[in-house]
PDB file of C-alpha atoms in Angstrom:
ATOM      1  CA  MET A 243      -3.005  13.434  22.937  1.00 80.00           C
ATOM      2  CA  THR A 244      -3.392   9.728  23.705  1.00 88.00           C
ATOM      3  CA  ILE A 245      -1.808   7.007  21.565  1.00 92.00           C
ATOM      4  CA  LEU A 246      -3.053   3.455  22.110  1.00 95.00           C
ATOM      5  CA  VAL A 247      -0.495   0.652  21.771  1.00 96.00           C
ATOM      6  CA  VAL A 248      -2.001  -2.825  21.469  1.00 96.00           C
ATOM      7  CA  GLU A 249       0.916  -5.155  22.129  1.00 95.00           C
ATOM      8  CA  ASP A 250       1.286  -8.177  24.413  1.00 93.00           C
ATOM      9  CA  GLU A 251       5.096  -8.380  24.336  1.00 91.00           C
ATOM     10  CA  GLN A 252       6.439  -6.099  27.062  1.00 89.00           C
ATOM     11  CA  THR A 253       9.794  -5.501  25.359  1.00 87.00           C
ATOM     12  CA  ASP A 254       8.153  -4.459  22.087  1.00 90.00           C
ATOM     13  CA  PHE A 255       5.693  -2.234  23.945  1.00 92.00           C
ATOM     14  CA  LEU A 256       8.533  -0.436  25.727  1.00 89.00           C
ATOM     15  CA  LEU A 257      10.345   0.102  22.406  1.00 87.00           C
ATOM     16  CA  ILE A 258       7.206   1.571  20.824  1.00 91.00           C
ATOM     17  CA  LYS A 259       6.520   3.703  23.890  1.00 89.00           C
ATOM     18  CA  HIS A 260      10.038   5.093  23.777  1.00 84.00           C
ATOM     19  CA  ALA A 261       9.757   5.877  20.061  1.00 85.00           C
ATOM     20  CA  ILE A 262       6.570   7.839  20.762  1.00 86.00           C
ATOM     21  CA  GLU A 263       8.213   9.716  23.633  1.00 81.00           C
ATOM     22  CA  GLN A 264      11.090  10.612  21.304  1.00 77.00           C
ATOM     23  CA  LEU A 265       8.625  12.497  19.133  1.00 78.00           C
ATOM     24  CA  ASN A 266       6.898  14.356  21.949  1.00 76.00           C
ATOM     25  CA  ASP A 267       7.088  13.527  25.646  1.00 71.00           C
ATOM     26  CA  ALA A 268       3.710  15.215  26.121  1.00 73.00           C
ATOM     27  CA  TYR A 269       1.944  12.319  24.378  1.00 82.00           C
ATOM     28  CA  THR A 270       0.111   9.898  26.659  1.00 87.00           C
ATOM     29  CA  VAL A 271       0.741   6.229  25.836  1.00 91.00           C
ATOM     30  CA  LEU A 272      -2.105   3.849  26.669  1.00 93.00           C
ATOM     31  CA  HIS A 273      -1.270   0.124  26.767  1.00 95.00           C
ATOM     32  CA  ALA A 274      -3.603  -2.764  25.912  1.00 95.00           C
ATOM     33  CA  GLU A 275      -2.358  -6.353  25.822  1.00 95.00           C
ATOM     34  CA  GLY A 276      -5.209  -7.884  23.800  1.00 94.00           C
ATOM     35  CA  CYS A 277      -8.264  -7.309  21.636  1.00 95.00           C
ATOM     36  CA  ARG A 278     -10.846  -7.050  24.426  1.00 95.00           C
ATOM     37  CA  GLU A 279      -8.752  -4.596  26.418  1.00 95.00           C
ATOM     38  CA  ALA A 280      -8.132  -2.529  23.264  1.00 95.00           C
ATOM     39  CA  VAL A 281     -11.824  -2.354  22.325  1.00 95.00           C
ATOM     40  CA  ARG A 282     -12.655  -1.172  25.841  1.00 94.00           C
ATOM     41  CA  ALA A 283      -9.986   1.549  25.616  1.00 93.00           C
ATOM     42  CA  ILE A 284     -11.280   2.666  22.199  1.00 92.00           C
ATOM     43  CA  HIS A 285     -14.833   3.055  23.466  1.00 89.00           C
ATOM     44  CA  GLU A 286     -13.757   4.819  26.657  1.00 88.00           C
ATOM     45  CA  GLY A 287     -11.516   7.173  24.610  1.00 79.00           C
ATOM     46  CA  PRO A 288     -10.442   9.578  23.506  1.00 85.00           C
ATOM     47  CA  VAL A 289      -7.705   7.932  21.428  1.00 88.00           C
ATOM     48  CA  ALA A 290      -5.947   9.919  18.686  1.00 86.00           C
ATOM     49  CA  LEU A 291      -3.830   7.144  17.122  1.00 90.00           C
ATOM     50  CA  ALA A 292      -3.419   3.376  17.596  1.00 94.00           C
ATOM     51  CA  LEU A 293      -0.590   0.939  16.948  1.00 95.00           C
ATOM     52  CA  VAL A 294      -1.917  -2.610  16.767  1.00 96.00           C
ATOM     53  CA  ASP A 295       0.015  -5.882  16.814  1.00 95.00           C
ATOM     54  CA  ILE A 296      -1.591  -8.580  14.675  1.00 93.00           C
ATOM     55  CA  LEU A 297      -0.704 -11.600  16.833  1.00 92.00           C
ATOM     56  CA  LEU A 298      -2.465 -11.086  20.155  1.00 94.00           C
ATOM     57  CA  PRO A 299      -3.287 -13.608  22.887  1.00 94.00           C
ATOM     58  CA  ASP A 300      -7.051 -13.309  22.442  1.00 94.00           C
ATOM     59  CA  GLY A 301      -7.285 -12.993  18.658  1.00 92.00           C
ATOM     60  CA  ASP A 302      -6.156 -11.330  15.455  1.00 93.00           C
ATOM     61  CA  GLY A 303      -5.412  -7.620  15.772  1.00 92.00           C
ATOM     62  CA  HIS A 304      -7.424  -6.977  12.610  1.00 92.00           C
ATOM     63  CA  LYS A 305     -10.542  -7.562  14.719  1.00 91.00           C
ATOM     64  CA  ILE A 306      -9.910  -4.183  16.312  1.00 93.00           C
ATOM     65  CA  THR A 307      -9.775  -2.185  13.079  1.00 91.00           C
ATOM     66  CA  ALA A 308     -13.572  -1.906  12.652  1.00 89.00           C
ATOM     67  CA  HIS A 309     -13.841  -0.311  16.105  1.00 92.00           C
ATOM     68  CA  LEU A 310     -11.013   2.086  15.250  1.00 91.00           C
ATOM     69  CA  LYS A 311     -12.663   3.118  11.971  1.00 87.00           C
ATOM     70  CA  ASN A 312     -16.036   3.592  13.676  1.00 86.00           C
ATOM     71  CA  HIS A 313     -14.357   6.101  15.986  1.00 85.00           C
ATOM     72  CA  ASP A 314     -12.312   7.724  13.171  1.00 81.00           C
ATOM     73  CA  ILE A 315      -9.045   6.683  14.813  1.00 87.00           C
ATOM     74  CA  PRO A 316      -6.076   6.288  12.415  1.00 87.00           C
ATOM     75  CA  PHE A 317      -4.028   3.163  13.059  1.00 91.00           C
ATOM     76  CA  VAL A 318      -0.749   1.450  12.223  1.00 92.00           C
ATOM     77  CA  MET A 319      -0.366  -2.331  12.155  1.00 93.00           C
ATOM     78  CA  VAL A 320       2.744  -3.894  13.720  1.00 92.00           C
ATOM     79  CA  SER A 321       3.717  -7.522  13.182  1.00 90.00           C
ATOM     80  CA  SER A 322       6.451 -10.091  12.668  1.00 87.00           C
ATOM     81  CA  LYS A 323       4.390 -11.338   9.713  1.00 84.00           C
ATOM     82  CA  SER A 324       6.239 -10.096   6.637  1.00 77.00           C
ATOM     83  CA  MET A 325       4.428 -11.837   3.774  1.00 84.00           C
ATOM     84  CA  PRO A 326       3.013  -9.419   1.159  1.00 84.00           C
ATOM     85  CA  GLU A 327      -0.551 -10.659   1.710  1.00 88.00           C
ATOM     86  CA  ASN A 328      -0.381  -9.608   5.382  1.00 85.00           C
ATOM     87  CA  VAL A 329       0.798  -6.127   4.436  1.00 88.00           C
ATOM     88  CA  VAL A 330      -1.860  -5.811   1.713  1.00 88.00           C
ATOM     89  CA  ARG A 331      -4.634  -6.987   4.060  1.00 88.00           C
ATOM     90  CA  SER A 332      -3.636  -4.407   6.666  1.00 89.00           C
ATOM     91  CA  LEU A 333      -3.395  -1.521   4.215  1.00 87.00           C
ATOM     92  CA  LYS A 334      -6.713  -2.460   2.591  1.00 86.00           C
ATOM     93  CA  SER A 335      -8.327  -2.499   6.039  1.00 86.00           C
ATOM     94  CA  GLY A 336      -7.391   1.172   6.368  1.00 86.00           C
ATOM     95  CA  ALA A 337      -4.005   1.075   8.113  1.00 88.00           C
ATOM     96  CA  GLU A 338      -1.834   4.163   7.680  1.00 85.00           C
ATOM     97  CA  ASP A 339       1.304   2.013   7.674  1.00 88.00           C
ATOM     98  CA  TYR A 340       2.588  -1.508   8.324  1.00 90.00           C
ATOM     99  CA  ILE A 341       5.670  -1.877  10.513  1.00 89.00           C
ATOM    100  CA  ARG A 342       7.543  -5.171  10.526  1.00 88.00           C
ATOM    101  CA  LYS A 343       9.200  -6.670  13.587  1.00 87.00           C
ATOM    102  CA  PRO A 344      11.929  -6.563  14.628  1.00 84.00           C
ATOM    103  CA  PHE A 345      12.031  -2.834  14.052  1.00 81.00           C
ATOM    104  CA  ASP A 346      14.698  -0.208  14.527  1.00 80.00           C
ATOM    105  CA  ILE A 347      13.590   2.382  17.072  1.00 80.00           C
ATOM    106  CA  GLU A 348      14.762   5.316  14.934  1.00 80.00           C
ATOM    107  CA  GLU A 349      12.906   4.007  11.877  1.00 81.00           C
ATOM    108  CA  LEU A 350       9.802   3.404  13.993  1.00 84.00           C
ATOM    109  CA  ALA A 351       9.905   6.973  15.300  1.00 84.00           C
ATOM    110  CA  ALA A 352      10.334   8.319  11.754  1.00 83.00           C
ATOM    111  CA  ARG A 353       7.386   6.298  10.443  1.00 83.00           C
ATOM    112  CA  LEU A 354       5.158   7.445  13.292  1.00 84.00           C
ATOM    113  CA  GLU A 355       6.202  11.033  12.663  1.00 81.00           C
ATOM    114  CA  CYS A 356       5.107  10.677   9.027  1.00 78.00           C
ATOM    115  CA  VAL A 357       1.719   9.280  10.077  1.00 79.00           C
ATOM    116  CA  LEU A 358       1.197  12.087  12.582  1.00 78.00           C
ATOM    117  CA  ARG A 359       2.231  14.719  10.065  1.00 73.00           C
ATOM    118  CA  ARG A 360      -0.163  13.623   7.345  1.00 67.00           C
ATOM    119  CA  THR A 361      -3.167  12.930   9.585  1.00 64.00           C
ATOM    120  CA  PRO A 362      -5.537  15.908  10.081  1.00 55.00           C
ATOM    121  CA  GLY A 363      -5.691  17.093  13.669  1.00 59.00           C
ATOM    122  CA  LEU A 364      -2.459  15.389  14.712  1.00 63.00           C
ATOM    123  CA  SER A 365       0.917  17.050  14.979  1.00 55.00           C
ATOM    124  CA  VAL A 366       4.434  16.332  16.132  1.00 52.00           C
ATOM    125  CA  ALA A 367       7.254  18.572  17.261  1.00 48.00           C
ATOM    126  CA  THR A 368      10.035  18.633  14.672  1.00 47.00           C
ATOM    127  CA  ASP A 369      12.588  20.921  16.293  1.00 46.00           C
ATOM    128  CA  ALA A 370      14.183  18.373  18.622  1.00 48.00           C
ATOM    129  CA  GLU A 371      17.972  18.113  18.486  1.00 54.00           C
ATOM    130  CA  PRO A 372      19.223  14.828  16.996  1.00 59.00           C
ATOM    131  CA  LEU A 373      20.621  12.405  19.547  1.00 61.00           C
ATOM    132  CA  PRO A 374      24.408  11.969  19.659  1.00 69.00           C
ATOM    133  CA  GLY A 375      25.928   8.672  18.631  1.00 69.00           C
ATOM    134  CA  ALA A 376      23.964   8.181  15.400  1.00 67.00           C
ATOM    135  CA  ASP A 377      26.853   5.982  14.257  1.00 65.00           C
ATOM    136  CA  VAL A 378      25.305   3.039  16.134  1.00 69.00           C
ATOM    137  CA  LEU A 379      22.266   2.955  13.790  1.00 64.00           C
ATOM    138  CA  ARG A 380      24.288   1.200  11.087  1.00 72.00           C
ATOM    139  CA  ILE A 381      25.125  -1.744  13.390  1.00 80.00           C
ATOM    140  CA  ASP A 382      22.925  -4.840  13.596  1.00 78.00           C
ATOM    141  CA  PHE A 383      21.665  -4.697  17.185  1.00 77.00           C
ATOM    142  CA  THR A 384      18.761  -6.641  18.668  1.00 72.00           C
ATOM    143  CA  PRO A 385      15.662  -4.704  19.854  1.00 62.00           C
ATOM    144  CA  ILE A 386      16.785  -4.892  23.495  1.00 75.00           C
ATOM    145  CA  GLU A 387      20.288  -3.721  22.569  1.00 80.00           C
ATOM    146  CA  HIS A 388      18.753  -0.810  20.638  1.00 76.00           C
ATOM    147  CA  ARG A 389      16.656   0.076  23.672  1.00 74.00           C
ATOM    148  CA  LEU A 390      19.690   0.116  25.963  1.00 85.00           C
ATOM    149  CA  LEU A 391      21.710   2.154  23.492  1.00 85.00           C
ATOM    150  CA  HIS A 392      18.909   4.639  23.056  1.00 79.00           C
ATOM    151  CA  ARG A 393      18.795   5.264  26.810  1.00 83.00           C
ATOM    152  CA  LEU A 394      22.582   5.670  26.865  1.00 89.00           C
ATOM    153  CA  ARG A 395      22.408   8.087  23.930  1.00 85.00           C
ATOM    154  CA  LEU A 396      19.810  10.176  25.765  1.00 81.00           C
ATOM    155  CA  GLY A 397      22.365  10.626  28.554  1.00 85.00           C
ATOM    156  CA  TYR A 398      25.434  10.707  26.314  1.00 87.00           C
ATOM    157  CA  GLY A 399      28.610  11.375  28.300  1.00 89.00           C
ATOM    158  CA  THR A 400      26.963  10.895  31.695  1.00 92.00           C
ATOM    159  CA  TYR A 401      26.626   7.797  33.841  1.00 94.00           C
ATOM    160  CA  ILE A 402      23.283   5.981  33.780  1.00 93.00           C
ATOM    161  CA  THR A 403      22.674   3.668  36.721  1.00 94.00           C
ATOM    162  CA  SER A 404      21.969  -0.005  36.207  1.00 93.00           C
ATOM    163  CA  GLU A 405      18.530   0.508  37.732  1.00 91.00           C
ATOM    164  CA  GLU A 406      17.670   3.232  35.200  1.00 88.00           C
ATOM    165  CA  LEU A 407      18.759   1.067  32.269  1.00 90.00           C
ATOM    166  CA  ILE A 408      16.852  -1.952  33.540  1.00 86.00           C
ATOM    167  CA  GLU A 409      13.681   0.043  34.081  1.00 80.00           C
ATOM    168  CA  ALA A 410      13.963   1.571  30.585  1.00 76.00           C
ATOM    169  CA  VAL A 411      14.055  -1.885  28.961  1.00 73.00           C
ATOM    170  CA  TRP A 412      12.318  -4.346  31.281  1.00 72.00           C
ATOM    171  CA  GLY A 413      10.191  -2.024  33.419  1.00 68.00           C
ATOM    172  CA  ARG A 414      10.168  -1.919  37.209  1.00 69.00           C
ATOM    173  CA  ALA A 415       9.453  -5.648  37.302  1.00 65.00           C
ATOM    174  CA  GLY A 416      12.964  -6.239  35.977  1.00 71.00           C
ATOM    175  CA  LEU A 417      14.741  -4.501  38.843  1.00 76.00           C
ATOM    176  CA  GLU A 418      14.923  -7.749  40.825  1.00 75.00           C
ATOM    177  CA  THR A 419      15.569 -10.138  37.950  1.00 78.00           C
ATOM    178  CA  ALA A 420      17.386  -8.461  35.050  1.00 82.00           C
ATOM    179  CA  LYS A 421      20.748  -7.400  36.515  1.00 85.00           C
ATOM    180  CA  GLY A 422      22.537 -10.394  35.009  1.00 87.00           C
ATOM    181  CA  ALA A 423      20.783  -9.868  31.674  1.00 88.00           C
ATOM    182  CA  LEU A 424      21.869  -6.211  31.656  1.00 91.00           C
ATOM    183  CA  ARG A 425      25.538  -7.159  32.057  1.00 92.00           C
ATOM    184  CA  THR A 426      25.198  -9.726  29.268  1.00 92.00           C
ATOM    185  CA  TYR A 427      23.579  -7.272  26.836  1.00 91.00           C
ATOM    186  CA  ILE A 428      26.135  -4.556  27.639  1.00 95.00           C
ATOM    187  CA  SER A 429      28.877  -7.081  26.872  1.00 95.00           C
ATOM    188  CA  HIS A 430      27.231  -7.917  23.527  1.00 93.00           C
ATOM    189  CA  ILE A 431      26.885  -4.231  22.637  1.00 93.00           C
ATOM    190  CA  ARG A 432      30.534  -3.547  23.477  1.00 93.00           C
ATOM    191  CA  LYS A 433      31.623  -6.446  21.287  1.00 93.00           C
ATOM    192  CA  LYS A 434      29.533  -5.218  18.339  1.00 91.00           C
ATOM    193  CA  LEU A 435      30.825  -1.651  18.722  1.00 91.00           C
ATOM    194  CA  THR A 436      34.386  -2.950  18.665  1.00 91.00           C
ATOM    195  CA  GLN A 437      33.797  -5.247  15.678  1.00 91.00           C
ATOM    196  CA  ALA A 438      32.191  -2.378  13.738  1.00 88.00           C
ATOM    197  CA  GLU A 439      35.133  -0.091  14.630  1.00 88.00           C
ATOM    198  CA  SER A 440      32.651   2.400  16.046  1.00 88.00           C
ATOM    199  CA  PRO A 441      34.032   5.662  17.467  1.00 89.00           C
ATOM    200  CA  LEU A 442      31.809   5.050  20.502  1.00 89.00           C
ATOM    201  CA  ALA A 443      32.354   2.995  23.619  1.00 92.00           C
ATOM    202  CA  ILE A 444      30.452   2.061  26.762  1.00 94.00           C
ATOM    203  CA  VAL A 445      32.417   2.549  29.965  1.00 94.00           C
ATOM    204  CA  SER A 446      31.365   1.551  33.451  1.00 94.00           C
ATOM    205  CA  LYS A 447      32.248   2.669  36.956  1.00 92.00           C
ATOM    206  CA  TRP A 448      31.396   0.823  40.127  1.00 92.00           C
ATOM    207  CA  GLY A 449      28.574   2.539  41.967  1.00 90.00           C
ATOM    208  CA  ARG A 450      27.792   4.932  39.108  1.00 93.00           C
ATOM    209  CA  GLY A 451      26.681   2.752  36.187  1.00 94.00           C
ATOM    210  CA  TYR A 452      27.369   2.958  32.461  1.00 96.00           C
ATOM    211  CA  ARG A 453      27.957   5.790  30.020  1.00 93.00           C
ATOM    212  CA  LEU A 454      28.290   6.118  26.264  1.00 92.00           C
ATOM    213  CA  THR A 455      31.274   8.182  25.193  1.00 90.00           C
ATOM    214  CA  ASP A 456      33.928   8.618  22.484  1.00 89.00           C
ATOM    215  CA  ALA A 457      36.149   5.564  22.310  1.00 83.00           C
ATOM    216  CA  ASP A 458      39.298   7.697  22.198  1.00 78.00           C
ATOM    217  CA  GLY A 459      38.422   9.418  25.461  1.00 61.00           C
ATOM    218  CA  SER A 460      36.831   6.511  27.314  1.00 45.00           C
ATOM    219  CA  GLU A 461      37.828   5.414  30.788  1.00 46.00           C
ATOM    220  CA  ALA A 462      39.173   1.970  31.496  1.00 36.00           C
TER     221      ALA A 462
END
């Protein structure tokens, strides 16, 4: 099953992509960065579900909804616009849901699961084990921090290399440019975990990377 994500911000796209993969890693995620690219993808098909950002470089994401409805494709609108009139406009245009930015990756995954469950012909696996470290969901992290933590939670207790973490958040393009940013974000996450008195900690080891573990049993 192919899910189309219409989003020009790379970080937000990667967050959405990861939320979809949480539900079922067999789903194919198709990326369009603007209206014209999205319309072409819709017509080439098949697309089972679409997530559409409203603010796109070549126009308003609502322009795409007529094409989606003509092809009987359910869709979810995603936007930093939080005024009630924006939500109402999207829902009246036929959107299954309206997701506000910045979003929590776990909430996003749960909302998408609801859409998939109630839409005829779509399904989602529901027997996946919950990820460890759910304690972090109550802490106010930025989207990038959530993305890093999610990757660390997927490999809970094992070391994740810097390259793997960078690629999970910034894509392969970040491998040459984001090493300093990674260290900065890890530092911010550690500080927030400490301030929140979380039972979790991020430890690092030269040559191996970072791992999420119990604070009581963490390495120096």
